[in-house]
Amino acid sequence: MTDIKTILAKAIENGASDVHINVGIPPILRKNTELIDMDFPEVTEKDVEEMISSMVDADRLKEFKQNKDLDFSTYLEDGHRFRVNAHFQRETMAISFRVIPNEIPMIEDLHLLPIVKELTDLPRGLVLVTGHTGSGKSTTLAAMIESINIKYRKRIMTLEDPVEYALENKECMIEQREIGADCPDFASGLKHVLRQDPDIIMVGEMRDLETISFTMTAAETGHLVFSTLHTINSSQTIERIIDVYSAAQQNQIRTMLANTLQAVISQTLFKRVDEPGMVPCTEILLCTSAVRNCIRENRIYEIPNIIETSRRLGMQNLDYSIAEMYSKGYIDRDEAVMRSSNPAKMEKTLVPRDVEMVQAPGSAKAKRKR
């Protein structure tokens, strides 16, 4: 059997973002969105079980075999960390690894708008980073926490499943609690966190009614709370939070959310064309009085228009961000058009890079130059 640490070390050497282990095929890595076969033998079922056993203790291995899924983290001796999900597929074990970069990036390095950094100065409220799996939510959250860590003297508590970025105490005092290792579940961790004197709380994911309820309560009691949701835009995020409650509770929750929500950052990763790597395109909603009224009065459908007309305040919709990243030469035109919310409009908006638009003197029309 090839040692799992050898496979992971090779993945790091090749600049991978993910590694996948399945029975009957060699390990596969993902690099800049593409899947690539690794130069290792086919993996057997015994290999996978031994790999998992080498990374978790007997109790967690037993939990995995009972629940058929297990999230945890692992690391190499050189300090590289990985988020791990062990699972079953077609009655055989499989493993997915996500590479966690050693260095926590600065907000500016992630090509996020300055308003994202300004959100770290908030004294209280709820800030959400949303997007599909693999959209860079954890990286954005880590960068925001690190910005606070450099600037303020605060006590930060995180609840993560598993712990991803290892945060070091700088100006702040930071405690990172891993679900399953340091506390049994999110609900238990959130129930007790308010007794641990936090200034700032980071919840890895608002995944169900219980975690959403506790997270909103923490924000309502005067803490600054950061969390994530698997939603693709701010309107869907607000609707998802409200919809997990019963119909009888929803009016109360709208009021609570309108009072506590500060911002929603919804992001999607695009493959860069100017250099290896990825870049996020983002929708940003800031909770102005107009937005809060929309939430209270259940007029969520008006929020996209508020975002569109509030760019001077720091808001932006996804299509505007996509057009900006294309104009800077970061992303491919075809992908920009395909992944926009209005492809027909985006097709007309984006000028191909091999075409230069020149305004002729005294002419109202633009000439095309190749």
CSV table of C-alpha atoms in Angstrom, one decimal:
chain,number,residue,atom,x,y,z
A,1,MET,CA,0.0,0.0,0.0
A,2,THR,CA,1.2,3.5,-0.8
A,3,ASP,CA,1.3,5.6,2.4
A,4,ILE,CA,-1.4,8.3,2.4
A,5,LYS,CA,1.2,10.9,3.5
A,6,THR,CA,3.3,10.2,0.4
A,7,ILE,CA,0.2,10.7,-1.8
A,8,LEU,CA,-0.6,14.0,-0.1
A,9,ALA,CA,3.0,15.2,-0.2
A,10,LYS,CA,3.0,14.6,-4.0
A,11,ALA,CA,-0.3,16.5,-4.3
A,12,ILE,CA,1.2,19.5,-2.5
A,13,GLU,CA,4.3,19.3,-4.8
A,14,ASN,CA,2.0,19.5,-7.8
A,15,GLY,CA,-0.1,22.4,-6.5
A,16,ALA,CA,-3.3,20.5,-6.1
A,17,SER,CA,-6.4,21.8,-4.4
A,18,ASP,CA,-8.0,18.4,-3.8
A,19,VAL,CA,-7.2,14.7,-3.7
A,20,HIS,CA,-9.7,11.9,-4.2
A,21,ILE,CA,-9.2,8.3,-3.2
A,22,ASN,CA,-11.5,5.6,-4.6
A,23,VAL,CA,-11.3,1.9,-4.8
A,24,GLY,CA,-10.2,0.4,-8.1
A,25,ILE,CA,-8.4,3.5,-9.5
A,26,PRO,CA,-5.3,5.4,-8.7
A,27,PRO,CA,-5.5,8.5,-6.6
A,28,ILE,CA,-6.7,11.6,-8.5
A,29,LEU,CA,-5.9,15.2,-7.8
A,30,ARG,CA,-7.6,18.4,-8.8
A,31,LYS,CA,-5.5,21.3,-10.0
A,32,ASN,CA,-7.1,24.6,-11.2
A,33,THR,CA,-10.5,22.8,-11.6
A,34,GLU,CA,-9.0,19.9,-13.7
A,35,LEU,CA,-8.9,16.3,-12.5
A,36,ILE,CA,-5.5,14.6,-13.1
A,37,ASP,CA,-4.5,10.9,-12.5
A,38,MET,CA,-1.6,10.5,-10.0
A,39,ASP,CA,1.3,8.1,-10.7
A,40,PHE,CA,0.4,5.6,-8.0
A,41,PRO,CA,-1.1,2.0,-8.1
A,42,GLU,CA,-4.8,1.4,-8.0
A,43,VAL,CA,-6.2,1.6,-4.5
A,44,THR,CA,-7.8,-1.4,-2.9
A,45,GLU,CA,-10.6,-1.4,-0.2
A,46,LYS,CA,-8.0,-2.6,2.4
A,47,ASP,CA,-5.8,0.4,1.4
A,48,VAL,CA,-8.6,2.9,2.0
A,49,GLU,CA,-9.4,1.5,5.4
A,50,GLU,CA,-5.8,1.5,6.5
A,51,MET,CA,-5.5,5.1,5.3
A,52,ILE,CA,-8.5,6.2,7.4
A,53,SER,CA,-7.2,4.2,10.4
A,54,SER,CA,-3.9,6.0,10.2
A,55,MET,CA,-5.6,9.4,10.5
A,56,VAL,CA,-8.3,8.8,13.2
A,57,ASP,CA,-8.6,6.9,16.5
A,58,ALA,CA,-10.6,3.8,17.0
A,59,ASP,CA,-13.7,5.6,18.3
A,60,ARG,CA,-13.9,7.9,15.3
A,61,LEU,CA,-13.3,4.9,12.9
A,62,LYS,CA,-16.2,3.1,14.6
A,63,GLU,CA,-18.3,6.3,14.2
A,64,PHE,CA,-17.4,6.4,10.5
A,65,LYS,CA,-18.5,2.8,9.9
A,66,GLN,CA,-21.8,3.4,11.6
A,67,ASN,CA,-22.7,6.8,10.0
A,68,LYS,CA,-21.0,6.2,6.7
A,69,ASP,CA,-19.6,9.7,6.7
A,70,LEU,CA,-16.9,11.4,8.8
A,71,ASP,CA,-15.3,14.9,8.6
A,72,PHE,CA,-11.9,15.5,10.2
A,73,SER,CA,-8.6,17.2,9.5
A,74,THR,CA,-5.1,15.8,9.1
A,75,TYR,CA,-1.7,17.3,8.4
A,76,LEU,CA,1.8,16.5,7.2
A,77,GLU,CA,5.0,16.9,9.2
A,78,ASP,CA,5.9,19.9,7.1
A,79,GLY,CA,2.8,21.7,8.4
A,80,HIS,CA,0.5,21.3,5.4
A,81,ARG,CA,-3.1,20.8,6.6
A,82,PHE,CA,-6.1,19.0,4.9
A,83,ARG,CA,-9.8,19.0,5.4
A,84,VAL,CA,-10.9,15.4,5.0
A,85,ASN,CA,-14.2,13.6,4.3
A,86,ALA,CA,-14.3,9.9,4.5
A,87,HIS,CA,-17.5,8.3,3.0
A,88,PHE,CA,-18.9,5.3,1.3
A,89,GLN,CA,-19.8,4.9,-2.4
A,90,ARG,CA,-21.2,1.8,-3.9
A,91,GLU,CA,-20.6,0.0,-0.6
A,92,THR,CA,-16.8,0.8,-0.6
A,93,MET,CA,-14.9,3.4,1.3
A,94,ALA,CA,-13.6,6.6,-0.3
A,95,ILE,CA,-11.8,9.7,0.9
A,96,SER,CA,-11.8,13.3,-0.3
A,97,PHE,CA,-9.1,15.8,0.8
A,98,ARG,CA,-9.1,19.6,0.5
A,99,VAL,CA,-5.7,21.2,0.7
A,100,ILE,CA,-5.6,24.1,3.3
A,101,PRO,CA,-2.9,26.6,2.5
A,102,ASN,CA,-0.3,27.1,5.2
A,103,GLU,CA,-0.5,30.9,4.8
A,104,ILE,CA,-3.6,32.8,5.7
A,105,PRO,CA,-4.1,35.2,2.8
A,106,MET,CA,-4.8,38.9,3.3
A,107,ILE,CA,-8.2,40.2,2.1
A,108,GLU,CA,-6.5,42.3,-0.5
A,109,ASP,CA,-4.7,39.2,-1.9
A,110,LEU,CA,-8.1,37.5,-2.6
A,111,HIS,CA,-9.2,40.4,-4.9
A,112,LEU,CA,-12.1,41.2,-2.7
A,113,LEU,CA,-13.6,44.7,-2.5
A,114,PRO,CA,-12.4,47.0,0.3
A,115,ILE,CA,-15.8,46.9,1.9
A,116,VAL,CA,-15.1,43.3,2.9
A,117,LYS,CA,-12.2,44.5,5.1
A,118,GLU,CA,-14.5,47.2,6.5
A,119,LEU,CA,-16.9,44.6,7.7
A,120,THR,CA,-14.2,43.3,10.1
A,121,ASP,CA,-14.5,46.7,12.0
A,122,LEU,CA,-18.1,46.0,12.9
A,123,PRO,CA,-18.9,45.9,16.7
A,124,ARG,CA,-21.7,43.4,16.4
A,125,GLY,CA,-24.1,41.6,14.1
A,126,LEU,CA,-24.1,38.7,11.7
A,127,VAL,CA,-21.9,38.6,8.6
A,128,LEU,CA,-22.4,35.6,6.2
A,129,VAL,CA,-20.1,34.3,3.5
A,130,THR,CA,-22.1,32.0,1.1
A,131,GLY,CA,-21.5,29.9,-2.0
A,132,HIS,CA,-21.4,26.4,-3.2
A,133,THR,CA,-19.0,23.8,-2.0
A,134,GLY,CA,-15.4,24.7,-3.0
A,135,SER,CA,-16.2,28.4,-3.6
A,136,GLY,CA,-13.6,29.7,-1.1
A,137,LYS,CA,-15.9,30.5,1.8
A,138,SER,CA,-13.5,29.2,4.4
A,139,THR,CA,-10.6,31.1,2.9
A,140,THR,CA,-12.5,34.4,2.9
A,141,LEU,CA,-13.6,33.9,6.5
A,142,ALA,CA,-10.0,33.1,7.6
A,143,ALA,CA,-8.8,36.2,5.9
A,144,MET,CA,-11.4,38.3,7.7
A,145,ILE,CA,-10.6,36.8,11.1
A,146,GLU,CA,-6.9,37.3,10.4
A,147,SER,CA,-7.6,41.0,9.7
A,148,ILE,CA,-9.2,41.3,13.1
A,149,ASN,CA,-6.3,39.4,14.7
A,150,ILE,CA,-3.8,41.9,13.4
A,151,LYS,CA,-5.7,45.0,14.3
A,152,TYR,CA,-7.7,44.5,17.5
A,153,ARG,CA,-7.3,43.0,21.0
A,154,LYS,CA,-10.3,40.7,21.0
A,155,ARG,CA,-11.3,37.1,22.2
A,156,ILE,CA,-12.3,35.0,19.1
A,157,MET,CA,-14.0,31.7,19.4
A,158,THR,CA,-14.4,29.4,16.4
A,159,LEU,CA,-16.6,26.3,15.9
A,160,GLU,CA,-15.5,24.3,12.9
A,161,ASP,CA,-16.1,20.9,11.3
A,162,PRO,CA,-13.2,20.4,11.0
A,163,VAL,CA,-10.7,23.1,11.9
A,164,GLU,CA,-9.2,24.2,8.6
A,165,TYR,CA,-6.8,27.2,8.9
A,166,ALA,CA,-4.7,27.1,12.0
A,167,LEU,CA,-5.0,30.6,13.5
A,168,GLU,CA,-2.2,32.0,15.6
A,169,ASN,CA,-2.7,34.4,18.4
A,170,LYS,CA,-1.4,37.9,17.4
A,171,GLU,CA,-3.3,40.8,18.9
A,172,CYS,CA,-6.3,38.5,19.6
A,173,MET,CA,-6.8,35.5,21.9
A,174,ILE,CA,-8.2,32.7,19.6
A,175,GLU,CA,-9.7,29.4,20.6
A,176,GLN,CA,-10.6,26.9,17.8
A,177,ARG,CA,-13.0,24.1,18.7
A,178,GLU,CA,-13.4,21.2,16.3
A,179,ILE,CA,-16.7,19.4,16.2
A,180,GLY,CA,-16.3,15.8,17.2
A,181,ALA,CA,-12.9,16.3,18.8
A,182,ASP,CA,-13.4,19.4,21.2
A,183,CYS,CA,-17.2,19.4,21.4
A,184,PRO,CA,-19.9,16.8,20.3
A,185,ASP,CA,-21.7,19.0,17.8
A,186,PHE,CA,-22.4,22.6,16.7
A,187,ALA,CA,-25.5,22.9,18.9
A,188,SER,CA,-23.5,22.0,22.0
A,189,GLY,CA,-20.6,24.2,21.1
A,190,LEU,CA,-22.9,27.2,20.4
A,191,LYS,CA,-24.9,26.6,23.5
A,192,HIS,CA,-21.8,27.0,25.7
A,193,VAL,CA,-19.8,29.5,23.7
A,194,LEU,CA,-21.7,32.5,25.1
A,195,ARG,CA,-20.4,31.5,28.6
A,196,GLN,CA,-16.8,31.6,27.4
A,197,ASP,CA,-16.6,35.4,27.1
A,198,PRO,CA,-16.2,35.8,23.4
A,199,ASP,CA,-16.1,39.1,21.5
A,200,ILE,CA,-16.2,37.4,18.1
A,201,ILE,CA,-17.7,34.1,17.2
A,202,MET,CA,-17.0,32.2,13.9
A,203,VAL,CA,-19.4,29.3,13.1
A,204,GLY,CA,-18.1,27.1,10.3
A,205,GLU,CA,-21.5,26.4,8.8
A,206,MET,CA,-25.2,27.2,9.6
A,207,ARG,CA,-26.4,23.8,8.5
A,208,ASP,CA,-29.8,23.3,10.2
A,209,LEU,CA,-32.5,24.9,12.4
A,210,GLU,CA,-30.6,24.4,15.6
A,211,THR,CA,-27.3,26.0,14.4
A,212,ILE,CA,-29.1,28.8,12.6
A,213,SER,CA,-31.1,29.6,15.8
A,214,PHE,CA,-28.1,29.6,18.1
A,215,THR,CA,-26.0,31.6,15.6
A,216,MET,CA,-28.7,34.3,15.3
A,217,THR,CA,-29.1,34.4,19.1
A,218,ALA,CA,-25.3,35.0,19.5
A,219,ALA,CA,-25.5,37.9,17.0
A,220,GLU,CA,-28.6,39.3,18.8
A,221,THR,CA,-26.9,39.3,22.2
A,222,GLY,CA,-24.3,41.8,20.9
A,223,HIS,CA,-21.5,39.7,19.5
A,224,LEU,CA,-19.9,39.9,16.0
A,225,VAL,CA,-20.7,36.6,14.4
A,226,PHE,CA,-19.3,35.2,11.1
A,227,SER,CA,-20.7,32.1,9.4
A,228,THR,CA,-21.4,30.4,6.1
A,229,LEU,CA,-24.3,29.0,4.2
A,230,HIS,CA,-24.5,26.9,1.0
A,231,THR,CA,-26.5,29.4,-0.9
A,232,ILE,CA,-25.7,31.2,-4.2
A,233,ASN,CA,-26.9,34.8,-3.5
A,234,SER,CA,-28.1,37.1,-0.8
A,235,SER,CA,-31.8,36.7,-1.5
A,236,GLN,CA,-31.6,32.9,-1.4
A,237,THR,CA,-29.6,33.2,1.8
A,238,ILE,CA,-32.2,35.3,3.6
A,239,GLU,CA,-35.0,33.0,2.3
A,240,ARG,CA,-33.1,29.9,3.5
A,241,ILE,CA,-32.7,31.2,7.0
A,242,ILE,CA,-36.4,32.2,7.3
A,243,ASP,CA,-37.7,29.0,5.7
A,244,VAL,CA,-36.1,26.7,8.2
A,245,TYR,CA,-38.5,28.0,10.8
A,246,SER,CA,-42.2,27.1,11.1
A,247,ALA,CA,-44.7,29.4,9.5
A,248,ALA,CA,-45.8,30.6,13.0
A,249,GLN,CA,-42.3,31.8,13.8
A,250,GLN,CA,-41.3,33.4,10.5
A,251,ASN,CA,-42.5,36.9,11.2
A,252,GLN,CA,-40.5,37.0,14.4
A,253,ILE,CA,-37.4,35.6,12.6
A,254,ARG,CA,-37.7,38.3,9.9
A,255,THR,CA,-37.6,40.9,12.6
A,256,MET,CA,-34.6,39.3,14.3
A,257,LEU,CA,-32.8,38.8,11.0
A,258,ALA,CA,-33.5,42.4,9.9
A,259,ASN,CA,-32.0,43.6,13.2
A,260,THR,CA,-28.9,41.4,13.3
A,261,LEU,CA,-27.8,40.8,9.7
A,262,GLN,CA,-25.0,43.2,8.6
A,263,ALA,CA,-23.8,41.8,5.2
A,264,VAL,CA,-23.9,38.8,2.9
A,265,ILE,CA,-20.9,38.0,0.7
A,266,SER,CA,-21.8,35.4,-2.0
A,267,GLN,CA,-18.9,34.2,-4.0
A,268,THR,CA,-18.1,31.9,-6.9
A,269,LEU,CA,-14.6,30.9,-7.9
A,270,PHE,CA,-13.3,31.2,-11.5
A,271,LYS,CA,-10.2,29.7,-13.0
A,272,ARG,CA,-7.6,32.4,-13.8
A,273,VAL,CA,-6.4,32.8,-17.4
A,274,ASP,CA,-3.5,35.2,-16.7
A,275,GLU,CA,-1.7,32.9,-14.2
A,276,PRO,CA,-2.3,29.6,-12.4
A,277,GLY,CA,-4.9,29.8,-9.7
A,278,MET,CA,-8.5,30.9,-8.9
A,279,VAL,CA,-10.2,34.2,-8.4
A,280,PRO,CA,-13.6,34.9,-6.7
A,281,CYS,CA,-16.4,36.9,-8.2
A,282,THR,CA,-18.8,38.2,-5.5
A,283,GLU,CA,-22.2,39.6,-4.9
A,284,ILE,CA,-22.2,41.9,-1.8
A,285,LEU,CA,-25.3,42.9,0.1
A,286,LEU,CA,-25.0,45.5,2.9
A,287,CYS,CA,-27.9,45.8,5.3
A,288,THR,CA,-29.1,49.3,4.8
A,289,SER,CA,-32.4,50.5,6.2
A,290,ALA,CA,-34.0,49.7,2.8
A,291,VAL,CA,-32.8,46.1,3.0
A,292,ARG,CA,-33.9,45.7,6.6
A,293,ASN,CA,-37.4,46.9,5.6
A,294,CYS,CA,-37.5,44.4,2.8
A,295,ILE,CA,-36.6,41.6,5.2
A,296,ARG,CA,-39.2,42.7,7.8
A,297,GLU,CA,-41.9,43.1,5.2
A,298,ASN,CA,-41.1,39.9,3.3
A,299,ARG,CA,-40.2,41.8,0.1
A,300,ILE,CA,-37.0,39.8,-0.5
A,301,TYR,CA,-37.6,40.0,-4.3
A,302,GLU,CA,-36.7,43.7,-4.2
A,303,ILE,CA,-33.2,43.1,-2.8
A,304,PRO,CA,-31.5,42.4,-6.2
A,305,ASN,CA,-32.6,45.8,-7.4
A,306,ILE,CA,-31.3,47.5,-4.2
A,307,ILE,CA,-27.9,45.9,-4.8
A,308,GLU,CA,-27.9,47.1,-8.4
A,309,THR,CA,-28.6,50.7,-7.4
A,310,SER,CA,-26.4,50.9,-4.4
A,311,ARG,CA,-22.9,50.4,-5.9
A,312,ARG,CA,-21.7,53.7,-4.4
A,313,LEU,CA,-22.3,52.1,-0.9
A,314,GLY,CA,-20.1,49.1,-1.6
A,315,MET,CA,-22.7,46.7,-2.9
A,316,GLN,CA,-22.4,44.8,-6.2
A,317,ASN,CA,-24.2,42.0,-8.0
A,318,LEU,CA,-22.4,39.0,-9.3
A,319,ASP,CA,-22.6,40.0,-13.0
A,320,TYR,CA,-20.9,43.3,-12.3
A,321,SER,CA,-18.1,41.5,-10.4
A,322,ILE,CA,-17.7,39.0,-13.3
A,323,ALA,CA,-17.4,41.9,-15.8
A,324,GLU,CA,-14.8,43.6,-13.6
A,325,MET,CA,-12.7,40.4,-13.4
A,326,TYR,CA,-12.9,39.9,-17.1
A,327,SER,CA,-11.9,43.5,-17.8
A,328,LYS,CA,-8.8,43.0,-15.6
A,329,GLY,CA,-7.8,40.0,-17.7
A,330,TYR,CA,-8.3,37.5,-14.9
A,331,ILE,CA,-11.0,35.2,-16.3
A,332,ASP,CA,-12.1,33.7,-19.7
A,333,ARG,CA,-14.9,35.4,-21.7
A,334,ASP,CA,-16.8,32.2,-22.5
A,335,GLU,CA,-16.9,31.2,-18.8
A,336,ALA,CA,-17.8,34.7,-17.8
A,337,VAL,CA,-20.8,34.6,-20.1
A,338,MET,CA,-21.9,31.1,-19.3
A,339,ARG,CA,-21.8,31.6,-15.5
A,340,SER,CA,-23.5,35.0,-15.4
A,341,SER,CA,-27.1,35.3,-14.3
A,342,ASN,CA,-28.0,36.9,-17.7
A,343,PRO,CA,-25.8,35.4,-20.4
A,344,ALA,CA,-27.4,37.3,-23.3
A,345,LYS,CA,-26.7,40.6,-21.6
A,346,MET,CA,-23.2,39.6,-20.5
A,347,GLU,CA,-22.4,38.5,-24.1
A,348,LYS,CA,-23.2,42.1,-25.3
A,349,THR,CA,-21.4,43.7,-22.3
A,350,LEU,CA,-18.0,42.0,-22.7
A,351,VAL,CA,-15.9,43.1,-25.6
A,352,PRO,CA,-13.6,40.3,-26.9
A,353,ARG,CA,-10.0,40.9,-26.0
A,354,ASP,CA,-8.8,40.6,-29.6
A,355,VAL,CA,-11.1,43.6,-30.5
A,356,GLU,CA,-10.1,47.1,-29.6
A,357,MET,CA,-12.9,49.7,-29.6
A,358,VAL,CA,-11.7,53.0,-30.9
A,359,GLN,CA,-13.9,56.2,-30.9
A,360,ALA,CA,-13.3,58.0,-34.1
A,361,PRO,CA,-13.0,61.8,-33.9
A,362,GLY,CA,-16.3,63.5,-34.6
A,363,SER,CA,-18.0,60.1,-34.9
A,364,ALA,CA,-20.8,58.6,-32.8
A,365,LYS,CA,-19.8,55.1,-33.7
A,366,ALA,CA,-17.0,52.9,-32.5
A,367,LYS,CA,-14.6,51.3,-35.0
A,368,ARG,CA,-13.2,47.8,-34.4
A,369,LYS,CA,-9.6,47.1,-34.7
A,370,ARG,CA,-8.0,43.6,-34.7
